[in-house]
mmCIF file of C-alpha atoms in Angstrom:
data_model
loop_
_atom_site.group_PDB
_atom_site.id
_atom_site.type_symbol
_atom_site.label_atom_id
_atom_site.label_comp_id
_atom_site.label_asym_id
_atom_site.label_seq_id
_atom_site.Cartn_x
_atom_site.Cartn_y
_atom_site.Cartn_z
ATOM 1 C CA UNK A 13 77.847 22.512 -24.937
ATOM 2 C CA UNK A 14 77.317 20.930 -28.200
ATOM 3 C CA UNK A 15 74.688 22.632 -30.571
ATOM 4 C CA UNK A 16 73.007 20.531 -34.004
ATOM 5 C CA UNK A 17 70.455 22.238 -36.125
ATOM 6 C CA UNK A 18 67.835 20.287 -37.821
ATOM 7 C CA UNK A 19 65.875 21.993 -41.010
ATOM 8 C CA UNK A 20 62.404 20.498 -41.177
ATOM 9 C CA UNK A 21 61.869 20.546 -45.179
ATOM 10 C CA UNK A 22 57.751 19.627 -46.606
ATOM 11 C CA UNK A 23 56.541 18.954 -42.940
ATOM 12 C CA UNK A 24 53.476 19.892 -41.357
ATOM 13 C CA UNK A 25 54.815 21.581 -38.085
ATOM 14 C CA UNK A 26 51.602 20.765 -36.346
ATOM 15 C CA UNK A 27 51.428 16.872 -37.606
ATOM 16 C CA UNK A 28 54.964 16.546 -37.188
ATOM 17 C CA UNK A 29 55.391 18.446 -33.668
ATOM 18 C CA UNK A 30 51.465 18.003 -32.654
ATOM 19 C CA UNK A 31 48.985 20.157 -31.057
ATOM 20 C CA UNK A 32 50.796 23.049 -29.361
ATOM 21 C CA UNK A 33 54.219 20.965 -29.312
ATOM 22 C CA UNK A 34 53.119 18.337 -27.472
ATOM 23 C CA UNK A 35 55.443 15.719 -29.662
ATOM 24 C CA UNK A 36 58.662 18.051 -28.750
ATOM 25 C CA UNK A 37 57.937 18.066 -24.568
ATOM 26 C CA UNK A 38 57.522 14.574 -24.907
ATOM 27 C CA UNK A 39 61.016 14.222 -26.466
ATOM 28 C CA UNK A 40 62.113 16.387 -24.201
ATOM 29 C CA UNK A 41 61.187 14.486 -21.150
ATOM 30 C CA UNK A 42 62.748 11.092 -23.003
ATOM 31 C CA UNK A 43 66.302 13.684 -22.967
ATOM 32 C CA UNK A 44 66.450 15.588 -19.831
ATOM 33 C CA UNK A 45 69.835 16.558 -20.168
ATOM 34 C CA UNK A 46 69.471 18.295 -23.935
ATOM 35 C CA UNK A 47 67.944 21.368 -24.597
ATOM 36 C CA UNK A 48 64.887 21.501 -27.749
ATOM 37 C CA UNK A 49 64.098 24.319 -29.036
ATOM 38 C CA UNK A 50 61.599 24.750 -31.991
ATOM 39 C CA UNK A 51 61.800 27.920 -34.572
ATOM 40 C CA UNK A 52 59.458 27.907 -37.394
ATOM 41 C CA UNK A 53 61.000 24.757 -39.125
ATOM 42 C CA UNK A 54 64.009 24.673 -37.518
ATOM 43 C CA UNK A 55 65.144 22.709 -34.531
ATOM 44 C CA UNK A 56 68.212 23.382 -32.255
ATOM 45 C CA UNK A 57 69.193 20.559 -30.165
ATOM 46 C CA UNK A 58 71.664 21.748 -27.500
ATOM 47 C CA UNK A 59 73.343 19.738 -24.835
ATOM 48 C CA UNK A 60 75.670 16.428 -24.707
ATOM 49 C CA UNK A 61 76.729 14.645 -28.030
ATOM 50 C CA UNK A 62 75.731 11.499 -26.834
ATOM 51 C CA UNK A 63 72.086 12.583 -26.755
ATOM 52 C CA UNK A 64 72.173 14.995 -29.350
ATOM 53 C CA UNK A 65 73.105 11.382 -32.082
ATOM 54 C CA UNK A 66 70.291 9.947 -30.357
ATOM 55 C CA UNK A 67 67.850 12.741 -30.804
ATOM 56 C CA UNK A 68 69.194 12.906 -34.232
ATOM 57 C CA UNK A 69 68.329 9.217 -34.676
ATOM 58 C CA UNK A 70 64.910 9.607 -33.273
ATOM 59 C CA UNK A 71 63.773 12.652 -35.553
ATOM 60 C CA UNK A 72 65.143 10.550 -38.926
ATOM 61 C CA UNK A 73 62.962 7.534 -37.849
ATOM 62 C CA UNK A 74 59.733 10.187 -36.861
ATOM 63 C CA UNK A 75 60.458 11.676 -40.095
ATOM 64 C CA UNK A 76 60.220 8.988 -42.273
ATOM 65 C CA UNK A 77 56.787 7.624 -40.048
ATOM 66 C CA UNK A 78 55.342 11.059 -40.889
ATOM 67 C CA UNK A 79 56.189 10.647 -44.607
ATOM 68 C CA UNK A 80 54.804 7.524 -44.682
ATOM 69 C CA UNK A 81 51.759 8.172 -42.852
ATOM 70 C CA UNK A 82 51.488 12.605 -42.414
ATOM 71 C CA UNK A 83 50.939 12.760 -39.114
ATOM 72 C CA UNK A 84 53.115 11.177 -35.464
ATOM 73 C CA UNK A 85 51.397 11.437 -32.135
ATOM 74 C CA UNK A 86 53.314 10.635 -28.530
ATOM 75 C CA UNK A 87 52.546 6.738 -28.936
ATOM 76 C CA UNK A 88 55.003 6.603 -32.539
ATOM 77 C CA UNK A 89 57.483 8.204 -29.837
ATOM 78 C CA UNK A 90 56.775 6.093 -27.026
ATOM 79 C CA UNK A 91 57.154 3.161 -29.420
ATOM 80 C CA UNK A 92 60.278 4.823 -30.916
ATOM 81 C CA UNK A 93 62.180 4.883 -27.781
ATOM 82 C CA UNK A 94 61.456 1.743 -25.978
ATOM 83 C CA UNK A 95 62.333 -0.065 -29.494
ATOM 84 C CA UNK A 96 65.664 1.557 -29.531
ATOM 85 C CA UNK A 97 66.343 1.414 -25.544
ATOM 86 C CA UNK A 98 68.417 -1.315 -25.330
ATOM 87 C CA UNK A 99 70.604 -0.669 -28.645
ATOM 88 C CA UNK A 100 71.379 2.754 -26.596
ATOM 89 C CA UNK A 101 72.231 1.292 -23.151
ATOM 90 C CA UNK A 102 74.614 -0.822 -25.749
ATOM 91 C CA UNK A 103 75.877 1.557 -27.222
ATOM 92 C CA UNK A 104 77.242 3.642 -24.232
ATOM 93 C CA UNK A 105 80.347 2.384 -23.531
ATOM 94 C CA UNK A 106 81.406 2.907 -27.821
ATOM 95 C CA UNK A 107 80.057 6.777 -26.867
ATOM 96 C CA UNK A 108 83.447 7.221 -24.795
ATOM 97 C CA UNK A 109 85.206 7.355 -28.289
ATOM 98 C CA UNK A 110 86.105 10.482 -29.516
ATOM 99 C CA UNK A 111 87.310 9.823 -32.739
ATOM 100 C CA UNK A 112 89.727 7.860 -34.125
ATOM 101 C CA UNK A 113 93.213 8.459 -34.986
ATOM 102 C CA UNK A 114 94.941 7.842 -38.146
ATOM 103 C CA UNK A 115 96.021 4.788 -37.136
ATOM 104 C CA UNK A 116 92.544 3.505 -36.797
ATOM 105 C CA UNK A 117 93.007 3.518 -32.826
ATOM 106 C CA UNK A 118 89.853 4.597 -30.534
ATOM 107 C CA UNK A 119 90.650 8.295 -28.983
ATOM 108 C CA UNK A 120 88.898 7.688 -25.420
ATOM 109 C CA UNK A 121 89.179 8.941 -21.951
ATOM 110 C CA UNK A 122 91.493 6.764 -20.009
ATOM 111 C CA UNK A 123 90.813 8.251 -16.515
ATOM 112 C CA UNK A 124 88.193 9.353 -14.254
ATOM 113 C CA UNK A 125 89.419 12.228 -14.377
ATOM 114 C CA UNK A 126 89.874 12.369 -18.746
ATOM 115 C CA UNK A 127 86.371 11.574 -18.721
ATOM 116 C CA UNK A 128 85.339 14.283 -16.294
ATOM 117 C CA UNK A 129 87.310 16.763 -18.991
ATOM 118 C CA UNK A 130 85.460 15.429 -21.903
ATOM 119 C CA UNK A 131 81.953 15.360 -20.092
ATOM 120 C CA UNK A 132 82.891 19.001 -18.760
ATOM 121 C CA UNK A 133 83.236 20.183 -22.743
ATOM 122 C CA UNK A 134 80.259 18.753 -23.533
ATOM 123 C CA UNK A 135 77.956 20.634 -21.253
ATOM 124 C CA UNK A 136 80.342 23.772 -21.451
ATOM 125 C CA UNK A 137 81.203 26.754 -23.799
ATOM 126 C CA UNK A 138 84.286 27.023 -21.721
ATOM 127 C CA UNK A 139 86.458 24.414 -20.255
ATOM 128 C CA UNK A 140 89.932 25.064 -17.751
ATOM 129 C CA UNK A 141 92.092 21.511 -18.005
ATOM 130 C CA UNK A 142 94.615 21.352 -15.078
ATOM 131 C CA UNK A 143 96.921 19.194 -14.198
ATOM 132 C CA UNK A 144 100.615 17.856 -14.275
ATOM 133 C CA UNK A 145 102.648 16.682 -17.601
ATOM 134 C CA UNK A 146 101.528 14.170 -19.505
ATOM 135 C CA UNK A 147 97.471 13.801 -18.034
ATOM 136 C CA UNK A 148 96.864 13.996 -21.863
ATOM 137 C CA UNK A 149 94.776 17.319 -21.214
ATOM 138 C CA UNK A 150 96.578 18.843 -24.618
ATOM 139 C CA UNK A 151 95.554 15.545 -26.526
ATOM 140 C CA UNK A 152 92.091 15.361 -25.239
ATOM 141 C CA UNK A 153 91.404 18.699 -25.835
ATOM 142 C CA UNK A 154 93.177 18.883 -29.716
ATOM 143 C CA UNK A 155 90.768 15.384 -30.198
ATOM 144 C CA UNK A 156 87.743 17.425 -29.053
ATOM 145 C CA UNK A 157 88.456 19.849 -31.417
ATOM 146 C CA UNK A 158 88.768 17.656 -34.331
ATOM 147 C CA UNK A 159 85.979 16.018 -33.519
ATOM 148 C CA UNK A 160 83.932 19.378 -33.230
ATOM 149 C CA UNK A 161 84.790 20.100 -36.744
ATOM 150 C CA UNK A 162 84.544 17.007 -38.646
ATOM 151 C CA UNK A 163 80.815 16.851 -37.374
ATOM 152 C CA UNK A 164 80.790 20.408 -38.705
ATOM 153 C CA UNK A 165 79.680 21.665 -35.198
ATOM 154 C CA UNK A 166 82.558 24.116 -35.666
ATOM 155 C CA UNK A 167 83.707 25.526 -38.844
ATOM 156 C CA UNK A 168 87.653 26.594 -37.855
ATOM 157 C CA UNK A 169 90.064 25.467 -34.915
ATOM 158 C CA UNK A 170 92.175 27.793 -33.625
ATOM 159 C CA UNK A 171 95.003 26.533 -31.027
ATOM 160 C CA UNK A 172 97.126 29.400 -29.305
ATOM 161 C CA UNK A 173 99.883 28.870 -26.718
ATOM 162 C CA UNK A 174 102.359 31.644 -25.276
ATOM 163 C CA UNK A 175 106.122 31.379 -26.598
ATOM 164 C CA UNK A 176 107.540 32.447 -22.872
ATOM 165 C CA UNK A 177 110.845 31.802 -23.979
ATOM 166 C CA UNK A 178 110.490 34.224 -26.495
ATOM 167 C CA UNK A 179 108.803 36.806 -24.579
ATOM 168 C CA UNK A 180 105.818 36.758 -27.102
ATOM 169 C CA UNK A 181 108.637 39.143 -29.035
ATOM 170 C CA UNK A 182 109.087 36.869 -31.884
ATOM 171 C CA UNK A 183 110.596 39.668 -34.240
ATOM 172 C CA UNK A 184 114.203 38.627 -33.548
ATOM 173 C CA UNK A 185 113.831 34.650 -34.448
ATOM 174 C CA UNK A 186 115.004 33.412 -38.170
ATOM 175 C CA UNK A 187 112.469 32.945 -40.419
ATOM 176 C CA UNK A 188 108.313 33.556 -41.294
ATOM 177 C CA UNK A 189 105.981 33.519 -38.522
ATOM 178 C CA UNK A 190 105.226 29.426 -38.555
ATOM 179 C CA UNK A 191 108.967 29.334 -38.575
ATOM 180 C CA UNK A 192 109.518 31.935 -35.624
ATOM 181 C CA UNK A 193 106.371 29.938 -33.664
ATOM 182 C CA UNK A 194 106.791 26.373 -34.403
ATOM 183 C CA UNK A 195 109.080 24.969 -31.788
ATOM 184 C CA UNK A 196 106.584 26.384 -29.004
ATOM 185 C CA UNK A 197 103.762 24.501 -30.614
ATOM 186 C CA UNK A 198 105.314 21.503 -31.286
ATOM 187 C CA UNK A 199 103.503 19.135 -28.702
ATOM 188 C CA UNK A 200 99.439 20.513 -30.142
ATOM 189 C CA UNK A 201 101.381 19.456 -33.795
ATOM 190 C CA UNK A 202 102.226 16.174 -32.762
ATOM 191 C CA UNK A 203 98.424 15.394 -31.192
ATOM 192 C CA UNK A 204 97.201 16.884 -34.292
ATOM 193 C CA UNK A 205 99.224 14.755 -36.600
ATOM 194 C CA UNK A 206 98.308 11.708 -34.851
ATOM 195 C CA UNK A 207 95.002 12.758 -35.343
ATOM 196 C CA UNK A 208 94.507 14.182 -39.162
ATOM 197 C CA UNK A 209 96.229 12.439 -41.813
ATOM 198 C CA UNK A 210 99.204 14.599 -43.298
ATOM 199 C CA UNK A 211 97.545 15.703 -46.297
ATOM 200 C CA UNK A 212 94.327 16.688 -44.801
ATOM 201 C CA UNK A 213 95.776 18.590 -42.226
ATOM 202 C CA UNK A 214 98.107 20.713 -44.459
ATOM 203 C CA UNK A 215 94.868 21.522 -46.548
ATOM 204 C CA UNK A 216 92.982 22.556 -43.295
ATOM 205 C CA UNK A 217 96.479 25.052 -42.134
ATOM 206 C CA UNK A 218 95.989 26.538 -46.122
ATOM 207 C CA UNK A 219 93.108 27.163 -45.770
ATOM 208 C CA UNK A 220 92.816 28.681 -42.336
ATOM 209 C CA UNK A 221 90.495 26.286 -41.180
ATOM 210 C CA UNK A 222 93.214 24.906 -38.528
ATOM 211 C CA UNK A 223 95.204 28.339 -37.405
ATOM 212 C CA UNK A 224 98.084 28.594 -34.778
ATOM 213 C CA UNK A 225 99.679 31.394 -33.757
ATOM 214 C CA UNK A 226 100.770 33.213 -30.662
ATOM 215 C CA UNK A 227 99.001 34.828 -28.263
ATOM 216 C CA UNK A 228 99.699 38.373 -29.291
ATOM 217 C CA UNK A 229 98.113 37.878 -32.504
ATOM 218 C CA UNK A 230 94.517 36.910 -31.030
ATOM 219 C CA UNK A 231 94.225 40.428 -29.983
ATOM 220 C CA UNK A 232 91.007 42.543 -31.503
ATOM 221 C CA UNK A 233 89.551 39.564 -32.744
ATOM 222 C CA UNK A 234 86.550 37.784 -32.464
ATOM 223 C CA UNK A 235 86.693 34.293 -32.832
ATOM 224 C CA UNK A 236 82.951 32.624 -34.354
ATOM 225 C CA UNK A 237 82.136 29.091 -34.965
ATOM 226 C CA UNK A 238 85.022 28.246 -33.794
ATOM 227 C CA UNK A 239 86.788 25.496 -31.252
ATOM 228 C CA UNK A 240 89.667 27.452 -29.143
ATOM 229 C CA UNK A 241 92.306 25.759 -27.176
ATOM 230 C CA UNK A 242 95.263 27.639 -25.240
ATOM 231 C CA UNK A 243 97.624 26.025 -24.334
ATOM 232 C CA UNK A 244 100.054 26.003 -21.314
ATOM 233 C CA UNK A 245 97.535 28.366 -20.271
ATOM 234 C CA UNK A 246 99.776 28.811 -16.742
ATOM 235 C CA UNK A 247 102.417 30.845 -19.080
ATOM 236 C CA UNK A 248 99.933 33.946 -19.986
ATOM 237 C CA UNK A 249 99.980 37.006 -18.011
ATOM 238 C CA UNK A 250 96.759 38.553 -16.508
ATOM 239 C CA UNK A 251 96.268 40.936 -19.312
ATOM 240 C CA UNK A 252 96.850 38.087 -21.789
ATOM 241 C CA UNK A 253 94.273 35.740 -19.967
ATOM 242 C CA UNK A 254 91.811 38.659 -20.006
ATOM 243 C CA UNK A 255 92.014 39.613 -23.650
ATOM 244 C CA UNK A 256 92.039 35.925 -25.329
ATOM 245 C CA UNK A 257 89.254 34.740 -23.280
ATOM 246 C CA UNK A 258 87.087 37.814 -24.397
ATOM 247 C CA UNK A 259 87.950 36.394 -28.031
ATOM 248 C CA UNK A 260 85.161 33.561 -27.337
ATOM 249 C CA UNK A 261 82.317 34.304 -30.065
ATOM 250 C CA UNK A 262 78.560 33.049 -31.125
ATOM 251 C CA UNK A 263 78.751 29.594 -31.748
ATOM 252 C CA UNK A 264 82.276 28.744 -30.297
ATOM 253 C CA UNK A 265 83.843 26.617 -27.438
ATOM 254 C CA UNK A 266 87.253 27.189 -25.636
ATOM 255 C CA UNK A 267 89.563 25.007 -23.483
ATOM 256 C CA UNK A 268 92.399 26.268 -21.832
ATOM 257 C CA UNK A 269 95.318 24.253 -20.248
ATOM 258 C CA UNK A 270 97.508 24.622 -17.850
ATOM 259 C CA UNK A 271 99.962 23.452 -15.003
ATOM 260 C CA UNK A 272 100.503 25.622 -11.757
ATOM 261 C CA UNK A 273 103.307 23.897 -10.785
ATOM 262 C CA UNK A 274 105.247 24.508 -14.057
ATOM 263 C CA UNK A 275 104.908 28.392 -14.704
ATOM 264 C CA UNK A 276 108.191 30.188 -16.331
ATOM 265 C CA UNK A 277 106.559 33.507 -16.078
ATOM 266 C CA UNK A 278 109.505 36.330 -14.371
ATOM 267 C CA UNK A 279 109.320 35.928 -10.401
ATOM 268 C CA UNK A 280 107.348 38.595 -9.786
ATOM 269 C CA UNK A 281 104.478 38.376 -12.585
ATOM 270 C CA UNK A 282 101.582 37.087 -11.745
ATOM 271 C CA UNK A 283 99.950 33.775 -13.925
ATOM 272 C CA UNK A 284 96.796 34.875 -15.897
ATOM 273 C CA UNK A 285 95.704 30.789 -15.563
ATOM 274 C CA UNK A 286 95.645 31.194 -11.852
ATOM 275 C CA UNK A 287 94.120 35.046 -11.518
ATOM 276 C CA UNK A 288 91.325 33.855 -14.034
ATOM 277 C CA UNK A 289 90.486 30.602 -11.867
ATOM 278 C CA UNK A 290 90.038 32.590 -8.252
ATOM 279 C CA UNK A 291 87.570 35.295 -10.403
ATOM 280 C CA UNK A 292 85.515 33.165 -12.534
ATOM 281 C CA UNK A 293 84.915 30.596 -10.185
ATOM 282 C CA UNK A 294 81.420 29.589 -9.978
ATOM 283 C CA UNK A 295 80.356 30.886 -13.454
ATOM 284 C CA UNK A 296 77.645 28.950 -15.184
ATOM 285 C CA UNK A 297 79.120 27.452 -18.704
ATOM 286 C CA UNK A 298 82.560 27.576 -17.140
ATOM 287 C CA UNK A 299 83.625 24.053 -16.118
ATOM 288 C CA UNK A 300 87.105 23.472 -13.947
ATOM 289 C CA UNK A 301 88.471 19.973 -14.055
ATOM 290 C CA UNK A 302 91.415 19.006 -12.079
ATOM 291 C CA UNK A 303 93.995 16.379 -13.628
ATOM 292 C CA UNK A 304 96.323 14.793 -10.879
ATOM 293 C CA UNK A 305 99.428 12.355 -11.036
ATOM 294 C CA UNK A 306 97.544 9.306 -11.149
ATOM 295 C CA UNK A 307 95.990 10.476 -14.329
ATOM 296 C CA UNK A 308 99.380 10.299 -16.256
ATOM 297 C CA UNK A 309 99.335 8.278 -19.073
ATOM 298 C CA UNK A 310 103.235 8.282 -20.392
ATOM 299 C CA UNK A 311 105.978 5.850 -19.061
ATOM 300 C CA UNK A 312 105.338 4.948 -15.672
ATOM 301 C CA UNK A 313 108.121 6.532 -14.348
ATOM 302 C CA UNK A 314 106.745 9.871 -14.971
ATOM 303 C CA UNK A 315 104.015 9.283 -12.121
ATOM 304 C CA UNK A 316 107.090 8.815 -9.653
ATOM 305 C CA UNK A 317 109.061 11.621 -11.011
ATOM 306 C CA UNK A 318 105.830 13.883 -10.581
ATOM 307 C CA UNK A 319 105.735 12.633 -7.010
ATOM 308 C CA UNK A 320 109.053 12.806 -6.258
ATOM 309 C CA UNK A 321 109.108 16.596 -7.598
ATOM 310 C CA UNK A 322 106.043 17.090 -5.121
ATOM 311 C CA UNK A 323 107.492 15.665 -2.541
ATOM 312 C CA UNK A 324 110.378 17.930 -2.624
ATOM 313 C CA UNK A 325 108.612 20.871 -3.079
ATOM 314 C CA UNK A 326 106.451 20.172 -0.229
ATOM 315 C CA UNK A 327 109.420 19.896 1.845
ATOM 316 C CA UNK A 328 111.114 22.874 0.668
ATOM 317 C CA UNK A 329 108.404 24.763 1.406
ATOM 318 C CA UNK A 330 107.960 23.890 4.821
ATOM 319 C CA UNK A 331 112.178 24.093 5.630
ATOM 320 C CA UNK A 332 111.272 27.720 4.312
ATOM 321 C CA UNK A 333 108.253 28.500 6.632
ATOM 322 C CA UNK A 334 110.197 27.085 9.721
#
């Protein structure tokens, strides 16, 4: 769920808001989907950003009525919103754009199933992506993240994925910790880099306000204002899964990633990724979206390899049952 705060600055709360709020319900009925709430001069609009820029819109054009005039009843509303109906119902196809990349190319949903991800981190603080290679769940969920914190809804992004291959026992690699990590994390650098131009994203890793690092170093924390993604979620043992989605703090969202059909956890371990999705099934603010072959966006021939590897292991399986 997306969250902007609006500080009401010289207005009369009563003019502005009317007798016993009756300005905000009516706003609220116009956005059924978004949540109002009214402290003192502040307002907290929580809910999709597609409504949240339009509630946005409609409180800068009511703001500058009031200032004009010191006072806005339901009909400046009414007025407001029919006026701008039809440059909305426009306008919804550009809301599909995430952001754009540093190429100047539109980041969008390609797939039913891309857009149920990105509609399912809109409404939720926590998000599980699933699906095979290449489904762009990683990408999606690195351009969400951007986008969270160039509109400032998030101050820090903080990707985490679990070096298998290394056991999470990174002590014996060459080199400083981004050295020892780096090759795990390789595929969330190359979204982010087509994302954040070079220089910008070298400030935001100085500064902290883009961190990776393994798993093992999430422990004790807790992680504020922040936008979390793990990755190859599938990877993480139970006790891992446990502790780094406890991390999750005030003001934060999380999306973890994952494919079932590709863990490289020992034989006999189980996957934290698929423990966590039997127990918090059902959980309001937790939102599960399944990513399948025909939502692969690389070379086409990776949709028939995908199948072909299915296929196989379908029939493997049952050779082994008979």
């Amino acid at each position: 769920m997306v969250e902007k705060v609006i500080q009401l600055e010289d207005v009369s709360l009563v003019d502005f808001f009317g007798a016993e709020n009756s300005n905000l319900r009516h706003i609220a009925q116009a956005f059924p989907h978004t949540k109002i709430i009214s402290r003192g001069s502040e307002l907290r609009i929580q809910g999709n950003n597609a409504e949240i820029v339009r509630i946005n819109e409609l409180i800068n054009g009511l703001l500058e009525y009031y200032n004009k005039f010191g006072k806005v009843t339901p009909d400046n509303i009414e007025a407001y919103l029919n006026e701008h109906k039809d440059e909305w119902a426009i306008r919804k196809d550009a809301d599909e754009t995430i952001l754009y990349g540093v190429r100047g190319e539109a980041i969008k949903p390609r797939t039913a199933n891309q857009r149920k991800l990105v509609e399912a981190a809109m409404n939720n603080d926590m998000v599980f992506a699933l699906g095979p290679a290449g489904t762009g769940k990683t990408f999606l969920a690195v351009a969400l993240a951007v986008r969270a914190l160039k509109n400032k809804q998030v101050k820090k992004i903080v990707i985490t994925r679990p070096a298998v291959e290394a056991g999470e026992n990174l002590g014996f690699l060459p080199g400083d910790l981004k050295e020892k990590i780096d090759p795990y994390l390789r595929p969330v650098y190359d979204a982010l880099e087509d994302l954040i131009p070079a220089e910008k994203l070298k400030f935001y890793q100085e500064r902290n306000i883009i961190e990776i690092a393994p798993i093992a170093f999430m422990r004790g924390r807790t992680l504020n204002h922040a936008f979390i993604l793990i990755d190859e979620a599938q990877n993480t043992t139970a006790m891992q899964m446990k502790m780094i989605l406890t991390r999750l703090g005030p003001h934060s969202q999380m999306i973890i990633t994952g494919d079932r059909s590709q863990i490289d956890l020992p034989r006999k371990q189980r996957s934290g990724l698929v423990e966590a999705l039997k127990i918090l099934q059902g959980i309001e603010g937790i939102g599960i979206v399944e990513l399948h072959e025909r939502d692969v966006v690389r070379h086409k021939l990776v949709k028939k390899i995908i199948a072909a590897y299915d296929r196989y292991e379908k029939k493997s399986d049952e050779e082994e049952t008979d």
